C-alpha cells in the first residue's frame, strides 16, 4: 500500500491556485487579520505574539472560552475553504499522472483546505473520508474547513458559555460539504453560534473543541494506514517534535519513506535520530517534484506486482 502525507508546504507549493496559494503558518495570521474579522480585533499583546513568535504561540495567549475560540475557528474555516485548484496545480498534475493507481493509494493531509478533494474530483474519483472503499481515501487527522457539525432538527444551541473545557461540544453528526459558500452559510447560521467546524486548533497539542471524537478516530485510522503502508510519501511536511500523533506514527511504521521538501534539514535530522537510513529525500518544492514523485510511485507499483 502507498500512502501520501501532505502538509502545509504542499498546498503552498502546489503552483497555480485561485486566488493565491494557501499561506504557510508564518503568514497565516496576517492573512486572517486582513479579512477584518475577529483575528484583526485581538488584543495588541496577542497580535504581537502571533506576528513575532508564530501562530501556535499566538493561539496559546488566548483564553479558553468558546465565545472567543469558536468565532476564530469559523474564520479559519471560511478563509481556508475558499482556495480553488486550476488544471496547472501540482495536485491535479500528480493525480492525473498516477490516475490508474489512485484506487490503491491512501491520502492523508494535515491541511484544512480542500485542494486535494477538488483535484481528486477532476480525475474522476469520489472522495471517501471514512476509508470505506467507496472512493479515494482521504484522512484529515487535523480535521477540515468543510467538516460541519449538524445540529439535530428542531434543536437550537446558542448563548452557552464554556470556559476551561478541553472540548466544547462532541458527538454531533458531521457533514463534509464541497464549497466555500456552504461553509460561510453554516458559519453565519445563528443555530451554529455555539459551534465551529471540526478542525484542530492551530496550537501546540492540536486541540479539537468540536467533535473531538471524530478527529480522534481519524487519527487512529491514520495509525492503521501507516502500519499497513509499504511506502509513505511525505510532501511539504514540517517536522514538529511535539506533533507526536504524526511523527511517532511515522517512526513506528516500517514503510519506506520518501520525503519531498525544498528545505528538508529538520526532517533529515529526525530520520537520522530514528536511524531510518533507507529514506529518500527529494529537495524540491511540490510543484517542481511532480515528475520525480510520479517516477518513484510507478516504479514502486511495478516492483510490488
XYZ file of C-alpha atoms in Angstrom:
305
model
C 0.000 0.000 0.000
C 1.163 3.511 -0.861
C 0.246 6.482 1.317
C 0.720 10.180 0.640
C 1.050 12.511 3.616
C 0.646 16.151 2.613
C 1.453 19.155 4.793
C 1.079 22.909 4.504
C 4.131 23.142 2.266
C 2.364 21.019 -0.338
C -0.614 23.347 -0.812
C 1.607 26.414 -0.528
C 3.973 24.991 -3.139
C 1.386 23.421 -5.433
C 1.509 26.094 -8.110
C -1.369 28.000 -9.613
C -4.262 28.272 -7.180
C -7.167 30.720 -7.020
C -6.984 33.403 -5.632
C -3.432 32.542 -4.499
C -1.757 29.684 -2.651
C -2.803 28.912 0.934
C -0.228 30.524 3.218
C 2.257 28.783 5.455
C 1.834 29.132 9.206
C 4.179 32.112 9.448
C 1.927 34.167 7.174
C -1.450 32.814 8.238
C -2.155 35.358 10.968
C -1.569 38.404 8.768
C -3.777 36.898 6.065
C -6.572 36.238 8.548
C -6.245 39.658 10.175
C -6.574 41.276 6.749
C -10.098 39.819 6.497
C -11.097 42.415 9.135
C -12.815 39.893 11.368
C -12.138 38.559 14.858
C -8.434 37.888 14.272
C -7.913 41.533 13.416
C -9.556 42.584 16.687
C -7.458 40.537 19.097
C -5.574 42.338 21.855
C -2.352 44.113 20.972
C -0.485 41.637 23.175
C -1.833 38.627 21.287
C -1.283 40.239 17.894
C 2.358 40.870 18.758
C 2.893 37.229 19.731
C 1.214 35.997 16.539
C 3.445 38.214 14.434
C 6.745 37.702 16.267
C 6.533 34.149 17.602
C 4.192 32.389 15.190
C 0.623 31.166 15.014
C 0.868 28.388 17.604
C 2.401 30.762 20.153
C -0.279 33.340 19.409
C -3.088 30.846 19.961
C -1.565 29.966 23.336
C -2.211 33.547 24.512
C -5.971 33.275 24.015
C -8.453 32.467 26.756
C -10.016 29.011 26.589
C -13.509 30.419 26.089
C -15.964 29.214 23.447
C -17.144 32.790 22.851
C -13.630 33.609 21.602
C -12.428 30.309 20.137
C -15.448 29.320 18.026
C -15.585 32.579 16.025
C -11.850 32.322 15.319
C -12.184 28.715 14.172
C -15.024 29.762 11.886
C -12.863 32.489 10.357
C -10.095 29.977 9.675
C -12.593 27.626 8.018
C -14.156 30.340 5.856
C -10.729 31.568 4.793
C -9.095 28.227 4.005
C -12.126 26.757 2.238
C -12.023 29.492 -0.414
C -8.952 28.245 -2.294
C -9.533 26.568 -5.647
C -7.316 24.485 -7.882
C -6.510 25.096 -11.541
C -5.533 22.499 -14.184
C -1.889 23.533 -13.705
C -1.950 22.833 -9.964
C 0.513 20.182 -8.751
C -2.191 18.103 -7.065
C -4.070 17.856 -10.366
C -0.926 17.098 -12.352
C 0.196 14.395 -9.930
C -3.180 12.673 -9.697
C -3.528 12.739 -13.487
C -0.152 11.033 -13.880
C -0.957 8.266 -11.384
C -4.692 8.092 -12.109
C -4.830 4.322 -12.654
C -3.019 3.716 -9.368
C -5.227 6.022 -7.298
C -7.648 3.325 -6.015
C -4.669 1.629 -4.339
C -3.364 4.817 -2.709
C -4.351 6.371 0.608
C -4.099 10.111 1.076
C -3.529 11.759 4.429
C -3.409 15.538 4.698
C -2.778 17.807 7.656
C -4.239 20.758 5.759
C -7.602 22.388 6.402
C -8.055 23.410 2.752
C -9.859 21.232 0.178
C -7.455 21.428 -2.767
C -6.856 17.670 -2.686
C -10.566 16.874 -2.755
C -11.026 19.178 -5.731
C -8.101 17.568 -7.557
C -9.431 14.061 -6.959
C -12.775 15.083 -8.441
C -11.066 16.377 -11.593
C -9.532 12.952 -12.277
C -12.877 11.216 -11.935
C -12.894 9.740 -8.441
C -15.114 10.170 -5.418
C -13.710 11.205 -2.051
C -14.038 8.800 0.871
C -13.301 10.492 4.199
C -14.121 7.321 6.144
C -11.883 4.782 4.406
C -14.821 2.545 3.453
C -13.577 1.752 -0.052
C -16.236 3.868 -1.776
C -13.727 6.280 -3.297
C -10.213 7.549 -2.757
C -9.472 7.501 0.963
C -8.617 10.915 2.379
C -7.843 11.080 6.074
C -7.580 14.509 7.707
C -6.080 13.993 11.196
C -6.390 17.704 11.976
C -9.944 17.999 10.672
C -11.015 20.207 7.806
C -12.566 23.552 6.997
C -15.513 21.739 5.380
C -16.306 19.356 8.268
C -19.527 20.911 9.556
C -21.266 19.525 12.660
C -25.016 19.164 12.210
C -27.498 20.125 14.906
C -30.483 17.759 15.290
C -33.606 19.012 13.541
C -35.532 21.468 15.682
C -32.724 21.780 18.212
C -31.040 25.101 18.904
C -27.853 25.643 20.858
C -26.729 29.190 21.394
C -25.775 31.562 24.153
C -23.901 28.959 26.200
C -20.661 29.858 27.958
C -17.944 27.198 28.074
C -14.696 28.148 29.765
C -11.702 25.933 30.502
C -13.098 22.916 28.651
C -10.976 20.522 26.638
C -13.868 20.056 24.205
C -16.889 22.331 23.954
C -19.270 20.009 22.054
C -18.879 16.419 20.887
C -20.863 13.638 19.244
C -22.740 15.583 16.577
C -23.095 14.169 13.046
C -20.683 15.852 10.640
C -21.351 16.792 7.029
C -18.443 17.248 4.624
C -19.551 19.990 2.238
C -17.982 20.907 -1.083
C -17.974 24.684 -1.365
C -16.777 27.791 0.417
C -20.296 29.205 0.142
C -21.692 26.306 2.179
C -19.048 26.835 4.863
C -19.819 30.561 5.074
C -23.570 29.928 5.203
C -23.129 27.398 8.018
C -20.848 29.707 9.992
C -23.341 32.563 9.703
C -26.330 30.455 10.787
C -27.412 31.561 14.311
C -28.235 27.925 15.136
C -24.499 27.209 14.981
C -23.379 30.090 17.185
C -22.021 27.700 19.842
C -20.279 25.514 17.257
C -17.371 25.683 14.841
C -16.189 23.319 12.094
C -14.452 20.146 13.224
C -10.841 21.201 12.840
C -7.963 21.171 15.277
C -6.832 24.445 16.770
C -3.558 25.529 15.219
C -1.699 25.369 18.520
C 0.607 23.009 20.385
C -1.350 19.822 21.028
C -3.781 20.470 18.144
C -6.792 20.511 20.484
C -10.181 19.911 18.882
C -13.008 21.841 20.543
C -15.946 20.497 18.496
C -16.441 16.811 17.643
C -13.082 15.750 19.024
C -14.096 12.072 18.968
C -14.396 12.277 15.175
C -10.868 13.634 14.800
C -9.506 11.153 17.342
C -10.962 8.344 15.250
C -9.376 9.739 12.085
C -6.016 9.868 13.852
C -6.423 6.201 14.816
C -7.224 5.376 11.188
C -4.050 7.177 10.151
C -2.094 4.983 12.550
C -3.572 1.847 10.993
C -2.886 3.079 7.473
C 0.729 3.863 8.344
C 1.214 0.362 9.749
C -0.193 -1.220 6.574
C 1.754 1.010 4.183
C 4.898 -0.115 2.395
C 5.730 3.337 1.036
C 4.828 6.690 2.607
C 5.459 9.861 0.615
C 5.798 12.980 2.778
C 5.153 16.148 0.785
C 5.603 19.578 2.350
C 5.596 18.284 5.919
C 7.421 20.315 8.537
C 8.907 18.272 11.365
C 7.415 19.447 14.658
C 8.635 17.416 17.612
C 5.538 17.850 19.756
C 3.200 16.628 16.996
C 3.698 13.067 18.207
C 0.334 11.949 16.771
C 2.032 12.290 13.369
C 5.746 11.735 13.857
C 5.533 8.899 16.381
C 3.236 7.053 13.979
C 5.744 7.525 11.164
C 8.595 6.412 13.400
C 6.765 3.204 14.298
C 5.848 2.408 10.692
C 8.095 0.011 8.781
C 7.258 1.719 5.481
C 9.919 3.146 3.221
C 9.804 6.944 3.459
C 10.111 9.376 0.563
C 10.482 12.996 1.694
C 9.671 15.846 -0.700
C 10.659 19.203 0.754
C 12.762 22.105 -0.547
C 14.096 22.668 2.985
C 14.316 19.148 4.441
C 17.059 19.505 7.065
C 14.796 19.200 10.123
C 13.272 16.045 8.681
C 16.708 14.697 7.754
C 17.785 15.238 11.359
C 14.705 13.330 12.544
C 15.433 10.477 10.124
C 18.961 10.291 11.473
C 17.754 10.319 15.075
C 15.465 7.320 14.458
C 18.055 5.504 12.296
C 15.957 5.491 9.112
C 18.776 5.239 6.616
C 16.600 3.799 3.837
C 14.601 7.024 3.365
C 14.985 9.069 0.193
C 14.863 12.859 0.131
C 13.865 14.975 -2.879
C 14.908 18.547 -2.105
C 12.305 20.208 -4.296
C 9.025 22.012 -3.797
C 5.858 20.132 -4.691
C 5.287 21.913 -7.999
C 8.787 21.046 -9.216
C 8.748 17.491 -7.867
C 5.620 16.083 -9.549
C 7.521 14.084 -12.172
C 10.098 12.810 -9.670
C 7.296 11.641 -7.365
C 5.463 10.036 -10.281
C 8.507 8.053 -11.391
C 9.029 6.632 -7.927
C 5.362 5.777 -7.410
C 5.144 3.943 -10.737
C 8.447 2.159 -10.156
C 7.304 1.041 -6.723
C 3.922 -0.121 -8.056
C 5.661 -2.218 -10.737
C 8.013 -3.801 -8.216
C 5.236 -4.962 -5.889
C 3.094 -6.569 -8.583
